[in-house]
Amino acid sequence: MPKRITVTSESDSGRNQNFHDNFSGADMTRAQFVREIEQGNYPNYHVREINGVKTPVSNPDRSSRNNLG
């Protein structure tokens, strides 16, 4: 099974900026993906505030297949 989310672009500093949902085909900005996570639409991901910016991250587990990046 493919990864659910793929990062499609990063900023110069390496922050993930755009995402693609491989199951639904949806493309999302970081802010859109954060909003979807906060609404409970992506249960395997959560939001952390990093340097004052809400940032989507995958929930920790033993699998590297669902990591963002």
mmCIF file as gemmi writes it, N, C-alpha and C atoms, coordinates in Angstrom:
data_model
loop_
_atom_site.group_PDB
_atom_site.id
_atom_site.type_symbol
_atom_site.label_atom_id
_atom_site.label_alt_id
_atom_site.label_comp_id
_atom_site.label_asym_id
_atom_site.label_entity_id
_atom_site.label_seq_id
_atom_site.pdbx_PDB_ins_code
_atom_site.Cartn_x
_atom_site.Cartn_y
_atom_site.Cartn_z
_atom_site.occupancy
_atom_site.B_iso_or_equiv
_atom_site.pdbx_formal_charge
_atom_site.auth_seq_id
_atom_site.auth_asym_id
_atom_site.pdbx_PDB_model_num
ATOM 1 N N . MET Axp A 1 ? 0.843 -1.176 0 1 0 ? 1 A 1
ATOM 2 C CA . MET Axp A 1 ? 0 0 0 1 0 ? 1 A 1
ATOM 3 C C . MET Axp A 1 ? 0.897 1.253 0 1 0 ? 1 A 1
ATOM 4 N N . PRO Axp A 2 ? 0.596 2.235 -0.867 1 0 ? 2 A 1
ATOM 5 C CA . PRO Axp A 2 ? 1.424 3.44 -0.922 1 0 ? 2 A 1
ATOM 6 C C . PRO Axp A 2 ? 1.202 4.338 0.296 1 0 ? 2 A 1
ATOM 7 N N . LYS Axp A 3 ? 2.152 5.242 0.486 1 0 ? 3 A 1
ATOM 8 C CA . LYS Axp A 3 ? 2.002 6.244 1.542 1 0 ? 3 A 1
ATOM 9 C C . LYS Axp A 3 ? 0.727 7.041 1.313 1 0 ? 3 A 1
ATOM 10 N N . ARG Axp A 4 ? 0.056 7.427 2.375 1 0 ? 4 A 1
ATOM 11 C CA . ARG Axp A 4 ? -1.161 8.228 2.251 1 0 ? 4 A 1
ATOM 12 C C . ARG Axp A 4 ? -0.835 9.638 1.776 1 0 ? 4 A 1
ATOM 13 N N . ILE Axp A 5 ? 0.195 10.261 2.373 1 0 ? 5 A 1
ATOM 14 C CA . ILE Axp A 5 ? 0.542 11.646 2.071 1 0 ? 5 A 1
ATOM 15 C C . ILE Axp A 5 ? 1.968 11.718 1.532 1 0 ? 5 A 1
ATOM 16 N N . THR Axp A 6 ? 2.148 12.502 0.474 1 0 ? 6 A 1
ATOM 17 C CA . THR Axp A 6 ? 3.464 12.767 -0.089 1 0 ? 6 A 1
ATOM 18 C C . THR Axp A 6 ? 3.713 14.266 -0.026 1 0 ? 6 A 1
ATOM 19 N N . VAL Axp A 7 ? 4.908 14.659 0.391 1 0 ? 7 A 1
ATOM 20 C CA . VAL Axp A 7 ? 5.309 16.064 0.368 1 0 ? 7 A 1
ATOM 21 C C . VAL Axp A 7 ? 5.695 16.396 -1.065 1 0 ? 7 A 1
ATOM 22 N N . THR Axp A 8 ? 5.097 17.461 -1.625 1 0 ? 8 A 1
ATOM 23 C CA . THR Axp A 8 ? 5.377 17.812 -3.016 1 0 ? 8 A 1
ATOM 24 C C . THR Axp A 8 ? 6.282 19.027 -3.166 1 0 ? 8 A 1
ATOM 25 N N . SER Axp A 9 ? 6.447 19.823 -2.087 1 0 ? 9 A 1
ATOM 26 C CA . SER Axp A 9 ? 7.428 20.915 -2.145 1 0 ? 9 A 1
ATOM 27 C C . SER Axp A 9 ? 7.83 21.334 -0.743 1 0 ? 9 A 1
ATOM 28 N N . GLU Axp A 10 ? 9.059 21.845 -0.662 1 0 ? 10 A 1
ATOM 29 C CA . GLU Axp A 10 ? 9.619 22.325 0.603 1 0 ? 10 A 1
ATOM 30 C C . GLU Axp A 10 ? 10.127 23.745 0.407 1 0 ? 10 A 1
ATOM 31 N N . SER Axp A 11 ? 10.195 24.501 1.515 1 0 ? 11 A 1
ATOM 32 C CA . SER Axp A 11 ? 10.789 25.829 1.472 1 0 ? 11 A 1
ATOM 33 C C . SER Axp A 11 ? 12.312 25.691 1.414 1 0 ? 11 A 1
ATOM 34 N N . ASP Axp A 12 ? 13.001 26.81 1.233 1 0 ? 12 A 1
ATOM 35 C CA . ASP Axp A 12 ? 14.465 26.791 1.216 1 0 ? 12 A 1
ATOM 36 C C . ASP Axp A 12 ? 15.041 26.283 2.527 1 0 ? 12 A 1
ATOM 37 N N . SER Axp A 13 ? 14.298 26.48 3.63 1 0 ? 13 A 1
ATOM 38 C CA . SER Axp A 13 ? 14.773 26.025 4.939 1 0 ? 13 A 1
ATOM 39 C C . SER Axp A 13 ? 14.435 24.557 5.204 1 0 ? 13 A 1
ATOM 40 N N . GLY Axp A 14 ? 13.683 23.927 4.292 1 0 ? 14 A 1
ATOM 41 C CA . GLY Axp A 14 ? 13.349 22.514 4.443 1 0 ? 14 A 1
ATOM 42 C C . GLY Axp A 14 ? 11.981 22.243 5.033 1 0 ? 14 A 1
ATOM 43 N N . ARG Axp A 15 ? 11.203 23.298 5.318 1 0 ? 15 A 1
ATOM 44 C CA . ARG Axp A 15 ? 9.855 23.096 5.863 1 0 ? 15 A 1
ATOM 45 C C . ARG Axp A 15 ? 8.938 22.591 4.75 1 0 ? 15 A 1
ATOM 46 N N . ASN Axp A 16 ? 8.194 21.522 5.038 1 0 ? 16 A 1
ATOM 47 C CA . ASN Axp A 16 ? 7.241 20.983 4.072 1 0 ? 16 A 1
ATOM 48 C C . ASN Axp A 16 ? 6.149 22.021 3.812 1 0 ? 16 A 1
ATOM 49 N N . GLN Axp A 17 ? 5.897 22.327 2.546 1 0 ? 17 A 1
ATOM 50 C CA . GLN Axp A 17 ? 4.952 23.38 2.177 1 0 ? 17 A 1
ATOM 51 C C . GLN Axp A 17 ? 3.695 22.869 1.487 1 0 ? 17 A 1
ATOM 52 N N . ASN Axp A 18 ? 3.832 21.875 0.621 1 0 ? 18 A 1
ATOM 53 C CA . ASN Axp A 18 ? 2.694 21.361 -0.139 1 0 ? 18 A 1
ATOM 54 C C . ASN Axp A 18 ? 2.668 19.847 -0.037 1 0 ? 18 A 1
ATOM 55 N N . PHE Axp A 19 ? 1.439 19.316 -0.054 1 0 ? 19 A 1
ATOM 56 C CA . PHE Axp A 19 ? 1.22 17.903 0.191 1 0 ? 19 A 1
ATOM 57 C C . PHE Axp A 19 ? 0.237 17.343 -0.825 1 0 ? 19 A 1
ATOM 58 N N . HIS Axp A 20 ? 0.346 16.041 -1.072 1 0 ? 20 A 1
ATOM 59 C CA . HIS Axp A 20 ? -0.578 15.354 -1.974 1 0 ? 20 A 1
ATOM 60 C C . HIS Axp A 20 ? -1.122 14.128 -1.255 1 0 ? 20 A 1
ATOM 61 N N . ASP Axp A 21 ? -2.444 13.993 -1.236 1 0 ? 21 A 1
ATOM 62 C CA . ASP Axp A 21 ? -3.094 12.807 -0.677 1 0 ? 21 A 1
ATOM 63 C C . ASP Axp A 21 ? -3.169 11.774 -1.793 1 0 ? 21 A 1
ATOM 64 N N . ASN Axp A 22 ? -2.397 10.708 -1.67 1 0 ? 22 A 1
ATOM 65 C CA . ASN Axp A 22 ? -2.323 9.691 -2.715 1 0 ? 22 A 1
ATOM 66 C C . ASN Axp A 22 ? -3.581 8.845 -2.827 1 0 ? 22 A 1
ATOM 67 N N . PHE Axp A 23 ? -4.447 8.89 -1.83 1 0 ? 23 A 1
ATOM 68 C CA . PHE Axp A 23 ? -5.685 8.115 -1.885 1 0 ? 23 A 1
ATOM 69 C C . PHE Axp A 23 ? -6.802 8.904 -2.553 1 0 ? 23 A 1
ATOM 70 N N . SER Axp A 24 ? -6.941 10.188 -2.195 1 0 ? 24 A 1
ATOM 71 C CA . SER Axp A 24 ? -8.038 11.003 -2.741 1 0 ? 24 A 1
ATOM 72 C C . SER Axp A 24 ? -7.61 11.825 -3.949 1 0 ? 24 A 1
ATOM 73 N N . GLY Axp A 25 ? -6.305 12.03 -4.133 1 0 ? 25 A 1
ATOM 74 C CA . GLY Axp A 25 ? -5.817 12.858 -5.231 1 0 ? 25 A 1
ATOM 75 C C . GLY Axp A 25 ? -5.761 14.339 -4.899 1 0 ? 25 A 1
ATOM 76 N N . ALA Axp A 26 ? -6.099 14.708 -3.66 1 0 ? 26 A 1
ATOM 77 C CA . ALA Axp A 26 ? -6.138 16.12 -3.264 1 0 ? 26 A 1
ATOM 78 C C . ALA Axp A 26 ? -4.732 16.683 -3.071 1 0 ? 26 A 1
ATOM 79 N N . ASP Axp A 27 ? -4.527 17.903 -3.568 1 0 ? 27 A 1
ATOM 80 C CA . ASP Axp A 27 ? -3.312 18.663 -3.304 1 0 ? 27 A 1
ATOM 81 C C . ASP Axp A 27 ? -3.639 19.699 -2.252 1 0 ? 27 A 1
ATOM 82 N N . MET Axp A 28 ? -2.748 19.877 -1.265 1 0 ? 28 A 1
ATOM 83 C CA . MET Axp A 28 ? -3.01 20.79 -0.149 1 0 ? 28 A 1
ATOM 84 C C . MET Axp A 28 ? -1.773 21.606 0.184 1 0 ? 28 A 1
ATOM 85 N N . THR Axp A 29 ? -2.002 22.841 0.606 1 0 ? 29 A 1
ATOM 86 C CA . THR Axp A 29 ? -0.928 23.634 1.187 1 0 ? 29 A 1
ATOM 87 C C . THR Axp A 29 ? -0.728 23.162 2.62 1 0 ? 29 A 1
ATOM 88 N N . ARG Axp A 30 ? 0.333 23.641 3.262 1 0 ? 30 A 1
ATOM 89 C CA . ARG Axp A 30 ? 0.572 23.293 4.662 1 0 ? 30 A 1
ATOM 90 C C . ARG Axp A 30 ? -0.625 23.701 5.518 1 0 ? 30 A 1
ATOM 91 N N . ALA Axp A 31 ? -1.131 24.915 5.328 1 0 ? 31 A 1
ATOM 92 C CA . ALA Axp A 31 ? -2.261 25.399 6.124 1 0 ? 31 A 1
ATOM 93 C C . ALA Axp A 31 ? -3.512 24.547 5.9 1 0 ? 31 A 1
ATOM 94 N N . GLN Axp A 32 ? -3.771 24.149 4.67 1 0 ? 32 A 1
ATOM 95 C CA . GLN Axp A 32 ? -4.932 23.3 4.383 1 0 ? 32 A 1
ATOM 96 C C . GLN Axp A 32 ? -4.779 21.933 5.043 1 0 ? 32 A 1
ATOM 97 N N . PHE Axp A 33 ? -3.588 21.361 4.958 1 0 ? 33 A 1
ATOM 98 C CA . PHE Axp A 33 ? -3.357 20.051 5.561 1 0 ? 33 A 1
ATOM 99 C C . PHE Axp A 33 ? -3.483 20.134 7.082 1 0 ? 33 A 1
ATOM 100 N N . VAL Axp A 34 ? -2.955 21.191 7.69 1 0 ? 34 A 1
ATOM 101 C CA . VAL Axp A 34 ? -3.099 21.394 9.136 1 0 ? 34 A 1
ATOM 102 C C . VAL Axp A 34 ? -4.58 21.436 9.507 1 0 ? 34 A 1
ATOM 103 N N . ARG Axp A 35 ? -5.361 22.189 8.755 1 0 ? 35 A 1
ATOM 104 C CA . ARG Axp A 35 ? -6.798 22.307 9.031 1 0 ? 35 A 1
ATOM 105 C C . ARG Axp A 35 ? -7.49 20.943 8.927 1 0 ? 35 A 1
ATOM 106 N N . GLU Axp A 36 ? -7.141 20.171 7.906 1 0 ? 36 A 1
ATOM 107 C CA . GLU Axp A 36 ? -7.733 18.833 7.735 1 0 ? 36 A 1
ATOM 108 C C . GLU Axp A 36 ? -7.366 17.915 8.903 1 0 ? 36 A 1
ATOM 109 N N . ILE Axp A 37 ? -6.128 17.978 9.359 1 0 ? 37 A 1
ATOM 110 C CA . ILE Axp A 37 ? -5.699 17.172 10.506 1 0 ? 37 A 1
ATOM 111 C C . ILE Axp A 37 ? -6.476 17.583 11.746 1 0 ? 37 A 1
ATOM 112 N N . GLU Axp A 38 ? -6.583 18.89 11.985 1 0 ? 38 A 1
ATOM 113 C CA . GLU Axp A 38 ? -7.295 19.391 13.168 1 0 ? 38 A 1
ATOM 114 C C . GLU Axp A 38 ? -8.78 19.033 13.14 1 0 ? 38 A 1
ATOM 115 N N . GLN Axp A 39 ? -9.345 18.863 11.959 1 0 ? 39 A 1
ATOM 116 C CA . GLN Axp A 39 ? -10.75 18.453 11.836 1 0 ? 39 A 1
ATOM 117 C C . GLN Axp A 39 ? -10.927 16.945 11.972 1 0 ? 39 A 1
ATOM 118 N N . GLY Axp A 40 ? -9.823 16.226 12.139 1 0 ? 40 A 1
ATOM 119 C CA . GLY Axp A 40 ? -9.887 14.78 12.348 1 0 ? 40 A 1
ATOM 120 C C . GLY Axp A 40 ? -9.919 13.954 11.082 1 0 ? 40 A 1
ATOM 121 N N . ASN Axp A 41 ? -9.61 14.556 9.944 1 0 ? 41 A 1
ATOM 122 C CA . ASN Axp A 41 ? -9.69 13.843 8.673 1 0 ? 41 A 1
ATOM 123 C C . ASN Axp A 41 ? -8.461 12.988 8.357 1 0 ? 41 A 1
ATOM 124 N N . TYR Axp A 42 ? -7.381 13.151 9.121 1 0 ? 42 A 1
ATOM 125 C CA . TYR Axp A 42 ? -6.161 12.373 8.923 1 0 ? 42 A 1
ATOM 126 C C . TYR Axp A 42 ? -5.688 11.864 10.289 1 0 ? 42 A 1
ATOM 127 N N . PRO Axp A 43 ? -6.266 10.76 10.759 1 0 ? 43 A 1
ATOM 128 C CA . PRO Axp A 43 ? -5.987 10.293 12.122 1 0 ? 43 A 1
ATOM 129 C C . PRO Axp A 43 ? -4.547 9.837 12.367 1 0 ? 43 A 1
ATOM 130 N N . ASN Axp A 44 ? -3.779 9.548 11.335 1 0 ? 44 A 1
ATOM 131 C CA . ASN Axp A 44 ? -2.401 9.1 11.528 1 0 ? 44 A 1
ATOM 132 C C . ASN Axp A 44 ? -1.403 10.253 11.547 1 0 ? 44 A 1
ATOM 133 N N . TYR Axp A 45 ? -1.916 11.481 11.588 1 0 ? 45 A 1
ATOM 134 C CA . TYR Axp A 45 ? -1.074 12.678 11.594 1 0 ? 45 A 1
ATOM 135 C C . TYR Axp A 45 ? -1.534 13.608 12.697 1 0 ? 45 A 1
ATOM 136 N N . HIS Axp A 46 ? -0.626 14.471 13.17 1 0 ? 46 A 1
ATOM 137 C CA . HIS Axp A 46 ? -0.988 15.478 14.158 1 0 ? 46 A 1
ATOM 138 C C . HIS Axp A 46 ? -0.227 16.757 13.849 1 0 ? 46 A 1
ATOM 139 N N . VAL Axp A 47 ? -0.549 17.821 14.578 1 0 ? 47 A 1
ATOM 140 C CA . VAL Axp A 47 ? 0.037 19.131 14.325 1 0 ? 47 A 1
ATOM 141 C C . VAL Axp A 47 ? 0.934 19.511 15.491 1 0 ? 47 A 1
ATOM 142 N N . ARG Axp A 48 ? 2.128 19.962 15.17 1 0 ? 48 A 1
ATOM 143 C CA . ARG Axp A 48 ? 3.044 20.516 16.169 1 0 ? 48 A 1
ATOM 144 C C . ARG Axp A 48 ? 3.297 21.969 15.801 1 0 ? 48 A 1
ATOM 145 N N . GLU Axp A 49 ? 3.54 22.78 16.818 1 0 ? 49 A 1
ATOM 146 C CA . GLU Axp A 49 ? 3.937 24.151 16.546 1 0 ? 49 A 1
ATOM 147 C C . GLU Axp A 49 ? 5.463 24.207 16.607 1 0 ? 49 A 1
ATOM 148 N N . ILE Axp A 50 ? 6.081 24.484 15.468 1 0 ? 50 A 1
ATOM 149 C CA . ILE Axp A 50 ? 7.533 24.53 15.359 1 0 ? 50 A 1
ATOM 150 C C . ILE Axp A 50 ? 7.93 25.941 14.943 1 0 ? 50 A 1
ATOM 151 N N . ASN Axp A 51 ? 8.697 26.6 15.819 1 0 ? 51 A 1
ATOM 152 C CA . ASN Axp A 51 ? 9.094 27.992 15.584 1 0 ? 51 A 1
ATOM 153 C C . ASN Axp A 51 ? 7.891 28.884 15.299 1 0 ? 51 A 1
ATOM 154 N N . GLY Axp A 52 ? 6.802 28.631 16.025 1 0 ? 52 A 1
ATOM 155 C CA . GLY Axp A 52 ? 5.601 29.449 15.896 1 0 ? 52 A 1
ATOM 156 C C . GLY Axp A 52 ? 4.728 29.136 14.697 1 0 ? 52 A 1
ATOM 157 N N . VAL Axp A 53 ? 5.047 28.077 13.95 1 0 ? 53 A 1
ATOM 158 C CA . VAL Axp A 53 ? 4.291 27.718 12.748 1 0 ? 53 A 1
ATOM 159 C C . VAL Axp A 53 ? 3.672 26.341 12.952 1 0 ? 53 A 1
ATOM 160 N N . LYS Axp A 54 ? 2.354 26.243 12.738 1 0 ? 54 A 1
ATOM 161 C CA . LYS Axp A 54 ? 1.686 24.944 12.817 1 0 ? 54 A 1
ATOM 162 C C . LYS Axp A 54 ? 2.212 24.063 11.686 1 0 ? 54 A 1
ATOM 163 N N . THR Axp A 55 ? 2.688 22.869 12.086 1 0 ? 55 A 1
ATOM 164 C CA . THR Axp A 55 ? 3.37 21.984 11.144 1 0 ? 55 A 1
ATOM 165 C C . THR Axp A 55 ? 2.792 20.573 11.241 1 0 ? 55 A 1
ATOM 166 N N . PRO Axp A 56 ? 2.354 19.999 10.107 1 0 ? 56 A 1
ATOM 167 C CA . PRO Axp A 56 ? 1.844 18.633 10.13 1 0 ? 56 A 1
ATOM 168 C C . PRO Axp A 56 ? 2.983 17.623 10.283 1 0 ? 56 A 1
ATOM 169 N N . VAL Axp A 57 ? 2.764 16.614 11.118 1 0 ? 57 A 1
ATOM 170 C CA . VAL Axp A 57 ? 3.727 15.53 11.3 1 0 ? 57 A 1
ATOM 171 C C . VAL Axp A 57 ? 2.977 14.21 11.405 1 0 ? 57 A 1
ATOM 172 N N . SER Axp A 58 ? 3.638 13.131 11.018 1 0 ? 58 A 1
ATOM 173 C CA . SER Axp A 58 ? 3.011 11.817 11.159 1 0 ? 58 A 1
ATOM 174 C C . SER Axp A 58 ? 3.133 11.368 12.607 1 0 ? 58 A 1
ATOM 175 N N . ASN Axp A 59 ? 2.148 10.602 13.057 1 0 ? 59 A 1
ATOM 176 C CA . ASN Axp A 59 ? 2.189 10.065 14.412 1 0 ? 59 A 1
ATOM 177 C C . ASN Axp A 59 ? 3.346 9.075 14.517 1 0 ? 59 A 1
ATOM 178 N N . PRO Axp A 60 ? 4.058 9.08 15.64 1 0 ? 60 A 1
ATOM 179 C CA . PRO Axp A 60 ? 5.179 8.149 15.78 1 0 ? 60 A 1
ATOM 180 C C . PRO Axp A 60 ? 4.707 6.701 15.851 1 0 ? 60 A 1
ATOM 181 N N . ASP Axp A 61 ? 5.395 5.852 15.127 1 0 ? 61 A 1
ATOM 182 C CA . ASP Axp A 61 ? 5.173 4.41 15.191 1 0 ? 61 A 1
ATOM 183 C C . ASP Axp A 61 ? 6.423 3.744 14.643 1 0 ? 61 A 1
ATOM 184 N N . ARG Axp A 62 ? 6.378 2.468 14.475 1 0 ? 62 A 1
ATOM 185 C CA . ARG Axp A 62 ? 7.568 1.723 14.025 1 0 ? 62 A 1
ATOM 186 C C . ARG Axp A 62 ? 7.748 1.751 12.497 1 0 ? 62 A 1
ATOM 187 N N . SER Axp A 63 ? 6.767 2.264 11.769 1 0 ? 63 A 1
ATOM 188 C CA . SER Axp A 63 ? 6.825 2.256 10.327 1 0 ? 63 A 1
ATOM 189 C C . SER Axp A 63 ? 7.447 3.534 9.787 1 0 ? 63 A 1
ATOM 190 N N . SER Axp A 64 ? 8.36 3.404 8.839 1 0 ? 64 A 1
ATOM 191 C CA . SER Axp A 64 ? 8.893 4.569 8.152 1 0 ? 64 A 1
ATOM 192 C C . SER Axp A 64 ? 8.099 4.873 6.892 1 0 ? 64 A 1
ATOM 193 N N . ARG Axp A 65 ? 7.175 3.986 6.523 1 0 ? 65 A 1
ATOM 194 C CA . ARG Axp A 65 ? 6.389 4.155 5.299 1 0 ? 65 A 1
ATOM 195 C C . ARG Axp A 65 ? 5.423 5.334 5.358 1 0 ? 65 A 1
ATOM 196 N N . ASN Axp A 66 ? 5.03 5.771 6.571 1 0 ? 66 A 1
ATOM 197 C CA . ASN Axp A 66 ? 4.054 6.858 6.653 1 0 ? 66 A 1
ATOM 198 C C . ASN Axp A 66 ? 4.682 8.177 7.087 1 0 ? 66 A 1
ATOM 199 N N . ASN Axp A 67 ? 6.011 8.25 7.145 1 0 ? 67 A 1
ATOM 200 C CA . ASN Axp A 67 ? 6.673 9.491 7.519 1 0 ? 67 A 1
ATOM 201 C C . ASN Axp A 67 ? 6.559 10.514 6.399 1 0 ? 67 A 1
ATOM 202 N N . LEU Axp A 68 ? 6.416 11.777 6.775 1 0 ? 68 A 1
ATOM 203 C CA . LEU Axp A 68 ? 6.39 12.834 5.78 1 0 ? 68 A 1
ATOM 204 C C . LEU Axp A 68 ? 7.804 13.137 5.332 1 0 ? 68 A 1
ATOM 205 N N . GLY Axp A 69 ? 7.931 13.566 4.093 1 0 ? 69 A 1
ATOM 206 C CA . GLY Axp A 69 ? 9.254 13.959 3.603 1 0 ? 69 A 1
ATOM 207 C C . GLY Axp A 69 ? 9.716 13.11 2.468 1 0 ? 69 A 1
